[in-house]
Amino acid sequence: MTSGPIGKGRAILGWSAAAAAALGAATLFNRAAARRAEARYPPIGRILDVGGVAVHVVDTGYVAGGETIVLIHGNGSLLQDFLVSGVVDRLRTRHRVILFDRPGYGYTARPDDREWTAEAQARLFVAACGQLGVLRPVVVGHSWGTLVALAWALDHVGRVSRLVLLSGYYYPTMRPDSAMLNIAILPGARQVFANAVAPLQTRITGAGGIRMVFSPSETPDRFMDEIPFELMLRPTQMAASALDGAQMPANVARLAPRYRELRLPIGIAWGDGDKLVDHRTHSERLAREFGAPTLVLADAGHMIQHIDPEAIAAFIEKPRA
């Protein structure tokens, strides 16, 4: 007889063994896929050793009479996001453009010996810029990258000339995605989530997520054709993305009370159809507080650098008093 406590116990053991085998198989598949991705998409820039942390940087080089512009990508992405958008193509003829992979993304390492807050990531990039001989760049952040840009300006006064903030999240508001990610990164669950669950889940749901961040705009063909999605699906990057997503409200809770300390030119841009971040709660409020110049792309979603790279490049270049 298999009914009763003994039968139920055997069924539970059977299901547990099957689940463990499935997770193990998924982990092996994801790790193999990561190795293939790294073979197919090697680093496209230099790897700097910044205080023992490997930092992947693309530097277009000095341009006489131009500014130095640092571009910082958002969550789940990598530096190719700005390269593929066309913004770099429009800036590099007149300015030196520097792009970093954030810690854990692309080919920048994310050692476990520290918490990679926005402040820690800014500190890493300030040090990297020091190695490159760059002292006061224009710092441009998109989405999560705006937190790094703000931390850069707040903690390293005099080490940035001005800020340009694109599609940012600036004030502590309820985010269900962050709450769910806090569960996923609990001890024990974190490795399973990053190595087995998240890469496969993203392969299944990723197309819908891409449509959402671009909506109401169409997703550009160049984005779909040229972004190295396989690199973004590696367990190491999925773990970094989950950790950053979970810590986003805490980062903003620390930074927002300090915004009044900022004494530098700031430009703020967003799409009025953004479905990922409420522009009224975040970008519009920040612009009002600073009286900052703004750029609003009509009928555009979160990925404004891809929707109108000409307008975004011009906004980045525009001098501000």
Tab-separated table of C-alpha atoms in Angstrom, residues 139 150 153 161-166 170 259 261-269 286-287 289-294 315 318-321:
chain	number	residue	atom	x	y	z
A	139	VAL	CA	28.697	61.395	-16.316
A	150	LEU	CA	24.324	60.511	-8.522
A	153	ALA	CA	28.572	63.456	-7.867
A	161	SER	CA	31.626	68.271	-14.433
A	162	ARG	CA	27.905	67.649	-14.934
A	163	LEU	CA	25.294	64.899	-14.853
A	164	VAL	CA	22.887	63.659	-17.487
A	165	LEU	CA	20.237	61.308	-16.092
A	166	LEU	CA	18.117	59.119	-18.384
A	170	TYR	CA	15.277	58.582	-7.832
A	259	TYR	CA	20.264	65.515	-3.468
A	261	GLU	CA	23.994	68.783	-1.680
A	262	LEU	CA	24.464	68.702	-5.455
A	263	ARG	CA	26.036	71.840	-6.892
A	264	LEU	CA	26.607	71.027	-10.546
A	265	PRO	CA	24.658	71.204	-13.806
A	266	ILE	CA	22.159	68.384	-14.284
A	267	GLY	CA	20.034	67.404	-17.271
A	268	ILE	CA	17.139	64.960	-16.915
A	269	ALA	CA	15.483	63.026	-19.756
A	286	LEU	CA	13.655	65.574	-9.605
A	287	ALA	CA	13.554	68.081	-12.455
A	289	GLU	CA	13.498	70.148	-7.371
A	290	PHE	CA	16.558	71.227	-9.349
A	291	GLY	CA	14.891	73.410	-11.940
A	292	ALA	CA	16.889	71.255	-14.319
A	293	PRO	CA	16.747	71.301	-18.116
A	294	THR	CA	14.717	68.370	-19.396
A	315	PHE	CA	21.065	66.572	-24.903
A	318	LYS	CA	24.339	70.604	-24.465
A	319	PRO	CA	26.289	72.905	-22.099
A	320	ARG	CA	24.428	73.883	-18.932
A	321	ALA	CA	25.080	76.812	-16.649
